[in-house]
Amino acid sequence: MAVDWSRMRESWGKEFPPDYRQFMGLYGPGTIESYLVIELPECKGTPPASPYGGMLLETENACALWEREEKAQELHDANPQLIAWGADANSDLLCWDATPDDPSTWPVLVRNRDDGLWRGYDCGMVAFLARILHGDFTKCPLGDLSLWNIPTASYLNEHEERRIRKQGLDPWTGEPDPYAGT
């Protein structure tokens, strides 16, 4: 996927993490196991790409939730600059704390909907995903175990998922989908 990273930098006022830029270049935005969406990069000041979510809307949601929900002890005094990069079917939000100058050091902050608690993880986006898929945290950071310790997870970018749905198939099962195309 071609992303104008200089435009992204100008609109957000900072570079984006190299692992996210590489991920977008290789795979593009999409979904892991029909559960976790990796958001499309969106420039600030532009209309959201989707009325249902996306980097801009999920960042707004994350900022609003940060103000009113509990944080893990180590985050009590934190005042992060949140940028959402993912959301899951359980309404968990996955963000960066984009406060540090070096985007390769941005930690991941997760808002777990089940317990309404924000927690921080000192790793980047790709390492965070790998650690979930390999069950390499003391407990799953997400509110559901759908991706926990399944190292052979499937990823569909949004273009491939749309293409399969247009064929009348469920992109995750390959079975006919009576709702495909609607």
PDB file of C-alpha atoms in Angstrom:
ATOM      1  CA  MET A   1       0.000   0.000   0.000  1.00  0.00           C
ATOM      2  CA  ALA A   2       1.362   3.410  -0.946  1.00  0.00           C
ATOM      3  CA  VAL A   3       1.112   5.916   1.895  1.00  0.00           C
ATOM      4  CA  ASP A   4       2.279   9.502   1.672  1.00  0.00           C
ATOM      5  CA  TRP A   5       4.315   9.389   4.871  1.00  0.00           C
ATOM      6  CA  SER A   6       5.511  12.979   4.489  1.00  0.00           C
ATOM      7  CA  ARG A   7       1.865  14.089   4.447  1.00  0.00           C
ATOM      8  CA  MET A   8       1.183  11.912   7.484  1.00  0.00           C
ATOM      9  CA  ARG A   9       4.171  13.493   9.266  1.00  0.00           C
ATOM     10  CA  GLU A  10       2.979  17.013   8.411  1.00  0.00           C
ATOM     11  CA  SER A  11      -0.596  16.386   9.545  1.00  0.00           C
ATOM     12  CA  TRP A  12       0.282  14.641  12.824  1.00  0.00           C
ATOM     13  CA  GLY A  13       3.431  16.692  13.486  1.00  0.00           C
ATOM     14  CA  LYS A  14       5.649  13.610  13.786  1.00  0.00           C
ATOM     15  CA  GLU A  15       7.060  10.597  11.995  1.00  0.00           C
ATOM     16  CA  PHE A  16       5.302   7.270  12.378  1.00  0.00           C
ATOM     17  CA  PRO A  17       7.044   4.168  13.756  1.00  0.00           C
ATOM     18  CA  PRO A  18       9.199   2.313  11.229  1.00  0.00           C
ATOM     19  CA  ASP A  19       7.564  -1.056  11.999  1.00  0.00           C
ATOM     20  CA  TYR A  20       4.106   0.387  11.227  1.00  0.00           C
ATOM     21  CA  ARG A  21       5.346   1.989   8.004  1.00  0.00           C
ATOM     22  CA  GLN A  22       6.918  -1.313   6.917  1.00  0.00           C
ATOM     23  CA  PHE A  23       3.779  -3.246   7.873  1.00  0.00           C
ATOM     24  CA  MET A  24       1.621  -0.894   5.802  1.00  0.00           C
ATOM     25  CA  GLY A  25       4.047  -1.174   2.880  1.00  0.00           C
ATOM     26  CA  LEU A  26       3.964  -4.976   2.961  1.00  0.00           C
ATOM     27  CA  TYR A  27       0.403  -5.780   4.003  1.00  0.00           C
ATOM     28  CA  GLY A  28      -1.711  -2.619   4.149  1.00  0.00           C
ATOM     29  CA  PRO A  29      -4.563  -2.097   6.583  1.00  0.00           C
ATOM     30  CA  GLY A  30      -6.628  -5.156   7.352  1.00  0.00           C
ATOM     31  CA  THR A  31      -7.748  -7.660   9.926  1.00  0.00           C
ATOM     32  CA  ILE A  32      -6.138 -10.492  11.875  1.00  0.00           C
ATOM     33  CA  GLU A  33      -8.395 -13.552  12.268  1.00  0.00           C
ATOM     34  CA  SER A  34     -11.572 -11.511  11.737  1.00  0.00           C
ATOM     35  CA  TYR A  35     -10.868 -10.018  15.173  1.00  0.00           C
ATOM     36  CA  LEU A  36      -8.263  -7.251  15.274  1.00  0.00           C
ATOM     37  CA  VAL A  37      -8.238  -4.412  12.744  1.00  0.00           C
ATOM     38  CA  ILE A  38      -4.957  -2.704  11.871  1.00  0.00           C
ATOM     39  CA  GLU A  39      -6.078   0.799  11.006  1.00  0.00           C
ATOM     40  CA  LEU A  40      -5.547   2.615   7.735  1.00  0.00           C
ATOM     41  CA  PRO A  41      -3.133   5.544   8.121  1.00  0.00           C
ATOM     42  CA  GLU A  42      -5.228   8.732   7.955  1.00  0.00           C
ATOM     43  CA  CYS A  43      -4.022  12.328   7.887  1.00  0.00           C
ATOM     44  CA  LYS A  44      -5.349  14.725  10.488  1.00  0.00           C
ATOM     45  CA  GLY A  45      -7.602  17.368   9.038  1.00  0.00           C
ATOM     46  CA  THR A  46      -9.055  15.071   6.379  1.00  0.00           C
ATOM     47  CA  PRO A  47     -12.438  13.347   6.469  1.00  0.00           C
ATOM     48  CA  PRO A  48     -12.261   9.882   8.068  1.00  0.00           C
ATOM     49  CA  ALA A  49     -12.023   7.057   5.532  1.00  0.00           C
ATOM     50  CA  SER A  50     -14.885   5.228   7.249  1.00  0.00           C
ATOM     51  CA  PRO A  51     -17.799   6.316   9.433  1.00  0.00           C
ATOM     52  CA  TYR A  52     -17.304   3.136  11.504  1.00  0.00           C
ATOM     53  CA  GLY A  53     -13.753   3.598  12.725  1.00  0.00           C
ATOM     54  CA  GLY A  54     -10.263   4.189  11.468  1.00  0.00           C
ATOM     55  CA  MET A  55      -7.198   5.936  12.813  1.00  0.00           C
ATOM     56  CA  LEU A  56      -8.868   9.335  13.192  1.00  0.00           C
ATOM     57  CA  LEU A  57     -12.123   8.226  14.832  1.00  0.00           C
ATOM     58  CA  GLU A  58     -10.461   5.619  17.034  1.00  0.00           C
ATOM     59  CA  THR A  59      -7.905   8.206  18.183  1.00  0.00           C
ATOM     60  CA  GLU A  60     -10.777  10.505  19.168  1.00  0.00           C
ATOM     61  CA  ASN A  61     -12.416   7.613  21.016  1.00  0.00           C
ATOM     62  CA  ALA A  62      -9.152   6.744  22.767  1.00  0.00           C
ATOM     63  CA  CYS A  63      -8.577  10.339  23.918  1.00  0.00           C
ATOM     64  CA  ALA A  64     -12.103  10.564  25.335  1.00  0.00           C
ATOM     65  CA  LEU A  65     -11.748   7.209  27.122  1.00  0.00           C
ATOM     66  CA  TRP A  66      -8.314   8.111  28.492  1.00  0.00           C
ATOM     67  CA  GLU A  67      -9.858  11.044  30.341  1.00  0.00           C
ATOM     68  CA  ARG A  68     -12.559   9.038  32.105  1.00  0.00           C
ATOM     69  CA  GLU A  69     -11.269   5.482  32.551  1.00  0.00           C
ATOM     70  CA  GLU A  70      -8.897   3.905  35.011  1.00  0.00           C
ATOM     71  CA  LYS A  71      -5.213   3.389  34.253  1.00  0.00           C
ATOM     72  CA  ALA A  72      -2.748   0.819  35.495  1.00  0.00           C
ATOM     73  CA  GLN A  73      -0.620   2.131  38.382  1.00  0.00           C
ATOM     74  CA  GLU A  74       2.356   2.964  36.146  1.00  0.00           C
ATOM     75  CA  LEU A  75       0.146   5.157  33.939  1.00  0.00           C
ATOM     76  CA  HIS A  76      -1.582   7.204  36.661  1.00  0.00           C
ATOM     77  CA  ASP A  77       0.499  10.334  36.037  1.00  0.00           C
ATOM     78  CA  ALA A  78       0.933   9.800  32.297  1.00  0.00           C
ATOM     79  CA  ASN A  79      -0.331  12.346  29.814  1.00  0.00           C
ATOM     80  CA  PRO A  80       0.234  10.541  26.504  1.00  0.00           C
ATOM     81  CA  GLN A  81      -0.312  11.793  23.007  1.00  0.00           C
ATOM     82  CA  LEU A  82      -2.504   8.945  21.785  1.00  0.00           C
ATOM     83  CA  ILE A  83      -2.651   7.701  18.200  1.00  0.00           C
ATOM     84  CA  ALA A  84      -4.839   4.654  17.613  1.00  0.00           C
ATOM     85  CA  TRP A  85      -3.463   1.990  15.276  1.00  0.00           C
ATOM     86  CA  GLY A  86      -5.816  -0.891  16.062  1.00  0.00           C
ATOM     87  CA  ALA A  87      -9.182  -1.941  17.462  1.00  0.00           C
ATOM     88  CA  ASP A  88     -10.687  -5.347  18.031  1.00  0.00           C
ATOM     89  CA  ALA A  89     -14.075  -7.019  17.995  1.00  0.00           C
ATOM     90  CA  ASN A  90     -14.197  -6.702  21.779  1.00  0.00           C
ATOM     91  CA  SER A  91     -13.930  -2.870  21.505  1.00  0.00           C
ATOM     92  CA  ASP A  92     -10.403  -2.826  22.901  1.00  0.00           C
ATOM     93  CA  LEU A  93      -8.307   0.068  21.563  1.00  0.00           C
ATOM     94  CA  LEU A  94      -4.637  -0.231  20.683  1.00  0.00           C
ATOM     95  CA  CYS A  95      -2.679   3.013  20.580  1.00  0.00           C
ATOM     96  CA  TRP A  96       0.786   4.432  20.684  1.00  0.00           C
ATOM     97  CA  ASP A  97       1.943   6.923  23.244  1.00  0.00           C
ATOM     98  CA  ALA A  98       3.397   9.258  20.622  1.00  0.00           C
ATOM     99  CA  THR A  99       4.957  11.565  23.201  1.00  0.00           C
ATOM    100  CA  PRO A 100       8.607  10.467  22.733  1.00  0.00           C
ATOM    101  CA  ASP A 101      10.479  12.150  19.870  1.00  0.00           C
ATOM    102  CA  ASP A 102      11.725   8.826  18.482  1.00  0.00           C
ATOM    103  CA  PRO A 103       8.727   6.914  17.043  1.00  0.00           C
ATOM    104  CA  SER A 104      10.640   3.631  17.219  1.00  0.00           C
ATOM    105  CA  THR A 105      10.360   3.914  21.023  1.00  0.00           C
ATOM    106  CA  TRP A 106       6.622   4.633  21.215  1.00  0.00           C
ATOM    107  CA  PRO A 107       5.079   2.183  23.663  1.00  0.00           C
ATOM    108  CA  VAL A 108       1.732   0.543  23.015  1.00  0.00           C
ATOM    109  CA  LEU A 109      -1.155   1.535  25.260  1.00  0.00           C
ATOM    110  CA  VAL A 110      -4.187  -0.746  25.350  1.00  0.00           C
ATOM    111  CA  ARG A 111      -7.626   0.110  26.599  1.00  0.00           C
ATOM    112  CA  ASN A 112      -9.154  -3.199  27.622  1.00  0.00           C
ATOM    113  CA  ARG A 113     -12.915  -2.811  27.470  1.00  0.00           C
ATOM    114  CA  ASP A 114     -13.612  -5.763  29.763  1.00  0.00           C
ATOM    115  CA  ASP A 115     -12.026  -4.170  32.798  1.00  0.00           C
ATOM    116  CA  GLY A 116     -12.088  -0.546  31.561  1.00  0.00           C
ATOM    117  CA  LEU A 117      -8.379  -0.244  32.308  1.00  0.00           C
ATOM    118  CA  TRP A 118      -5.528   1.235  30.281  1.00  0.00           C
ATOM    119  CA  ARG A 119      -2.203  -0.627  30.376  1.00  0.00           C
ATOM    120  CA  GLY A 120       1.157   0.104  28.785  1.00  0.00           C
ATOM    121  CA  TYR A 121       3.505  -2.255  26.942  1.00  0.00           C
ATOM    122  CA  ASP A 122       7.083  -1.283  26.246  1.00  0.00           C
ATOM    123  CA  CYS A 123       7.263  -2.509  22.667  1.00  0.00           C
ATOM    124  CA  GLY A 124       6.239  -1.404  19.204  1.00  0.00           C
ATOM    125  CA  MET A 125       3.181  -2.443  17.204  1.00  0.00           C
ATOM    126  CA  VAL A 126       4.694  -5.440  15.405  1.00  0.00           C
ATOM    127  CA  ALA A 127       6.408  -6.773  18.539  1.00  0.00           C
ATOM    128  CA  PHE A 128       3.139  -6.341  20.451  1.00  0.00           C
ATOM    129  CA  LEU A 129       1.214  -8.347  17.848  1.00  0.00           C
ATOM    130  CA  ALA A 130       3.894 -11.061  17.768  1.00  0.00           C
ATOM    131  CA  ARG A 131       3.857 -11.318  21.554  1.00  0.00           C
ATOM    132  CA  ILE A 132       0.064 -11.738  21.599  1.00  0.00           C
ATOM    133  CA  LEU A 133       0.146 -14.365  18.867  1.00  0.00           C
ATOM    134  CA  HIS A 134       2.880 -16.259  20.724  1.00  0.00           C
ATOM    135  CA  GLY A 135       1.272 -15.859  24.165  1.00  0.00           C
ATOM    136  CA  ASP A 136       4.369 -13.992  25.343  1.00  0.00           C
ATOM    137  CA  PHE A 137       2.828 -11.675  27.985  1.00  0.00           C
ATOM    138  CA  THR A 138       2.040 -12.755  31.545  1.00  0.00           C
ATOM    139  CA  LYS A 139      -1.615 -12.464  30.554  1.00  0.00           C
ATOM    140  CA  CYS A 140      -3.436 -11.509  27.372  1.00  0.00           C
ATOM    141  CA  PRO A 141      -3.638  -7.700  27.045  1.00  0.00           C
ATOM    142  CA  LEU A 142      -6.881  -7.937  25.087  1.00  0.00           C
ATOM    143  CA  GLY A 143     -10.345  -8.597  26.446  1.00  0.00           C
ATOM    144  CA  ASP A 144     -10.693 -11.828  24.479  1.00  0.00           C
ATOM    145  CA  LEU A 145      -8.375 -14.761  23.855  1.00  0.00           C
ATOM    146  CA  SER A 146      -9.119 -14.983  20.109  1.00  0.00           C
ATOM    147  CA  LEU A 147      -5.506 -14.131  19.172  1.00  0.00           C
ATOM    148  CA  TRP A 148      -3.774 -15.446  22.262  1.00  0.00           C
ATOM    149  CA  ASN A 149      -1.043 -17.985  21.537  1.00  0.00           C
ATOM    150  CA  ILE A 150      -2.023 -18.770  17.921  1.00  0.00           C
ATOM    151  CA  PRO A 151       1.233 -18.299  15.978  1.00  0.00           C
ATOM    152  CA  THR A 152      -0.354 -19.202  12.618  1.00  0.00           C
ATOM    153  CA  ALA A 153      -2.960 -16.429  12.487  1.00  0.00           C
ATOM    154  CA  SER A 154      -4.415 -15.279   9.160  1.00  0.00           C
ATOM    155  CA  TYR A 155      -4.295 -11.678   7.964  1.00  0.00           C
ATOM    156  CA  LEU A 156      -6.478 -10.222   5.236  1.00  0.00           C
ATOM    157  CA  ASN A 157      -5.840  -6.735   3.973  1.00  0.00           C
ATOM    158  CA  GLU A 158      -8.966  -4.701   3.399  1.00  0.00           C
ATOM    159  CA  HIS A 159      -8.751  -4.956  -0.415  1.00  0.00           C
ATOM    160  CA  GLU A 160      -8.577  -8.755  -0.355  1.00  0.00           C
ATOM    161  CA  GLU A 161     -11.403  -8.967   2.171  1.00  0.00           C
ATOM    162  CA  ARG A 162     -13.623  -6.768  -0.063  1.00  0.00           C
ATOM    163  CA  ARG A 163     -12.707  -8.807  -3.147  1.00  0.00           C
ATOM    164  CA  ILE A 164     -13.738 -12.054  -1.455  1.00  0.00           C
ATOM    165  CA  ARG A 165     -16.983 -10.556  -0.132  1.00  0.00           C
ATOM    166  CA  LYS A 166     -17.869  -9.360  -3.659  1.00  0.00           C
ATOM    167  CA  GLN A 167     -17.678 -13.008  -4.706  1.00  0.00           C
ATOM    168  CA  GLY A 168     -20.411 -13.753  -2.167  1.00  0.00           C
ATOM    169  CA  LEU A 169     -18.074 -15.547   0.239  1.00  0.00           C
ATOM    170  CA  ASP A 170     -17.206 -15.108   3.871  1.00  0.00           C
ATOM    171  CA  PRO A 171     -13.517 -14.113   3.659  1.00  0.00           C
ATOM    172  CA  TRP A 172     -12.652 -16.019   6.837  1.00  0.00           C
ATOM    173  CA  THR A 173     -14.365 -19.331   6.112  1.00  0.00           C
ATOM    174  CA  GLY A 174     -14.589 -19.373   2.314  1.00  0.00           C
ATOM    175  CA  GLU A 175     -18.229 -20.435   2.690  1.00  0.00           C
ATOM    176  CA  PRO A 176     -21.095 -18.672   0.912  1.00  0.00           C
ATOM    177  CA  ASP A 177     -22.093 -15.566   2.836  1.00  0.00           C
ATOM    178  CA  PRO A 178     -25.716 -14.438   2.435  1.00  0.00           C
ATOM    179  CA  TYR A 179     -24.704 -10.975   3.707  1.00  0.00           C
ATOM    180  CA  ALA A 180     -21.705 -10.540   1.401  1.00  0.00           C
ATOM    181  CA  GLY A 181     -21.976  -7.454  -0.725  1.00  0.00           C
ATOM    182  CA  THR A 182     -24.423  -5.718   1.632  1.00  0.00           C
TER     183      THR A 182
END
